[in-house]
C-alpha cells in the first residue's frame, strides 16, 4: 500500500515537473534578429548564414544580440511519419547544419511555428504535432521558438500555448518560448508561467504614427504600438517580458525616428530583435543598434519597464528605474516641430507607484550622461536646456 502511495507521489511529481517553462532563461529581454520584418517569406540558408556572419562582423554580437530567428516560411512538408522538414530548395543543408553554423559563431538559433494547422504564411503549423515538433527543434539545436496564433479558431490560448510549453520542456533543451498571440487574449494575465515573452499588439510596420489597414487586420506604426503598452508594465519582470514586436530600425524611417524607436524599446525593457537587413545596413543604422549604453538601459538587471511620467503637448518624459538607484530618462518629441526643452530636474519629482521608486533630484544630485551624444553633461543641479528635433529623443542615464 505504502509502495503504491510512493509510486503515486513519484508519478505526480514527474507530472508536476513537466508542467513548467524553463526558468532562468531570458532574465533580461532577449536580443537578436528575426527575418520577418524585412524578408517576409523570402528566407533561405544563405541569408541566415550571411546574417549570422554580419551580426558578428558589425559588432551586434558584441553589443548583446544573440538569437538568429527564422520566422515564417522555412517549412517544407511533413514526412510520412509526420516529422516537419524544411523547404528542401531553400534549406538544402538542413536545419541541424544551419543550427550548428549559427552556434559556431557563438550565436543562438531561433525558429517559428504556429498553434494552428497552418502558419500565417500557409505553411504546416504545429497543431496535433506539438510534441513531435518540439522534439525535432531540440534535435536541430533550436534555442528559441516564436509561436504564432494564426488559424487558431476554436482553440483556447492558455491550453494551446501550455501544450507547446510542456512539449518544449519535455525535450530537456532550454528553449526560450516567445508567445505571439498579438495581445488578443491579454497574455500578460496568463502567460507568465508559460512563456518568456508575449506580443502585446498586432504587427509593427515602419512608419512613425500610421495604421496600415490589411482588411481583416492592421499593422501599426511606432507611436501606435507605444501607446498600446499602457498599463502593462506591472506584468514585466526578469524571465517574462511584454513584447511590443520586433524592431523596424533600418527599414525605411528617418534617422531620428529609428533612434527614437530604439530608445523607446529600451525604455520599455522590450526584447531587442532587429528586423533589418544587417548585411547591408548603413553606418547610422549600425550605430543605433549597437549603442551599448542604450542597450544597457534595456538590459538592466532590475528588469523594470519604463513609463511616461510627464506628457504635454507632443512632448513626453519617459523614465525607467535602474539597478543601484539609477534612472534612465528619455524625452520624446512626438510632434512635427522641433521642441525646446527647459527642464529643471529639481522641480520635477517623479514617483513610480507601481515599483515604489522615486526620482527626487531635489534631494539627490545625479550625474547626467547623454546616451546618444555619449557625453557627460554635469549634474541635475543644472537646468536642462536643449532642442529636440521632430520625431526624435534625448536620452540620459542618471547616476549617483
Ligand atoms: C504574424 C506575426 C508576425 C510574423 C507573421 C509571419 O503576422 O505577428 O510577426 O511572424 O505572422 O507570417
mmCIF file of N, CA and C in Angstrom, residues 55 170 240 333 363:
data_model
loop_
_atom_site.group_PDB
_atom_site.id
_atom_site.type_symbol
_atom_site.label_atom_id
_atom_site.label_comp_id
_atom_site.label_asym_id
_atom_site.label_seq_id
_atom_site.Cartn_x
_atom_site.Cartn_y
_atom_site.Cartn_z
ATOM 1 N N UNK A 55 26.070 39.700 -38.047
ATOM 2 C CA UNK A 55 25.818 40.034 -36.633
ATOM 3 C C UNK A 55 27.153 40.057 -35.882
ATOM 4 N N UNK A 170 9.619 19.024 -22.168
ATOM 5 C CA UNK A 170 9.871 17.577 -22.217
ATOM 6 C C UNK A 170 11.142 17.244 -23.004
ATOM 7 N N UNK A 240 10.126 37.238 -17.945
ATOM 8 C CA UNK A 240 8.790 37.406 -18.570
ATOM 9 C C UNK A 240 8.596 38.859 -19.010
ATOM 10 N N UNK A 333 9.946 63.682 -28.507
ATOM 11 C CA UNK A 333 9.180 64.691 -29.256
ATOM 12 C C UNK A 333 8.360 63.982 -30.323
ATOM 13 N N UNK A 363 16.437 66.164 -3.721
ATOM 14 C CA UNK A 363 17.134 65.579 -2.565
ATOM 15 C C UNK A 363 18.489 65.006 -2.953
#
